[in-house]
């Protein structure tokens, strides 16, 4: 995971948020609730 992706994941986790991204595979191991807006 890149530093930027790690920072995004940390911000989402600290704030109890969901993470919207096209790159689901980059964030699967974070345990966050992921949303792909392009799949709706």
XYZ file of C-alpha atoms in Angstrom:
40
model
C 0.000 0.000 0.000
C 1.315 3.420 -0.880
C 1.821 6.105 1.728
C -1.063 8.122 0.274
C -3.432 5.121 0.394
C -2.343 4.433 3.963
C -3.139 7.991 4.964
C -6.569 7.781 3.310
C -7.309 4.513 5.121
C -6.148 5.937 8.449
C -8.368 8.999 8.076
C -11.389 6.813 7.288
C -10.671 4.517 10.244
C -10.103 7.310 12.793
C -13.325 9.023 11.755
C -15.372 5.817 11.616
C -16.182 6.398 7.969
C -16.711 4.272 4.922
C -14.196 4.492 2.113
C -15.332 5.096 -1.470
C -12.755 4.062 -4.058
C -12.347 2.532 -7.517
C -9.334 0.596 -6.214
C -11.022 -1.855 -3.860
C -8.085 -4.268 -4.048
C -5.754 -1.618 -2.608
C -7.855 -1.326 0.561
C -9.253 -4.850 1.141
C -6.748 -5.647 3.904
C -7.652 -2.539 5.925
C -10.876 -3.968 7.340
C -12.739 -0.807 6.362
C -16.253 -0.780 4.936
C -15.510 -0.157 1.252
C -17.849 1.353 -1.328
C -17.371 1.292 -5.084
C -19.617 4.046 -6.460
C -18.999 2.733 -9.977
C -20.764 -0.565 -9.201
C -24.208 0.916 -8.457
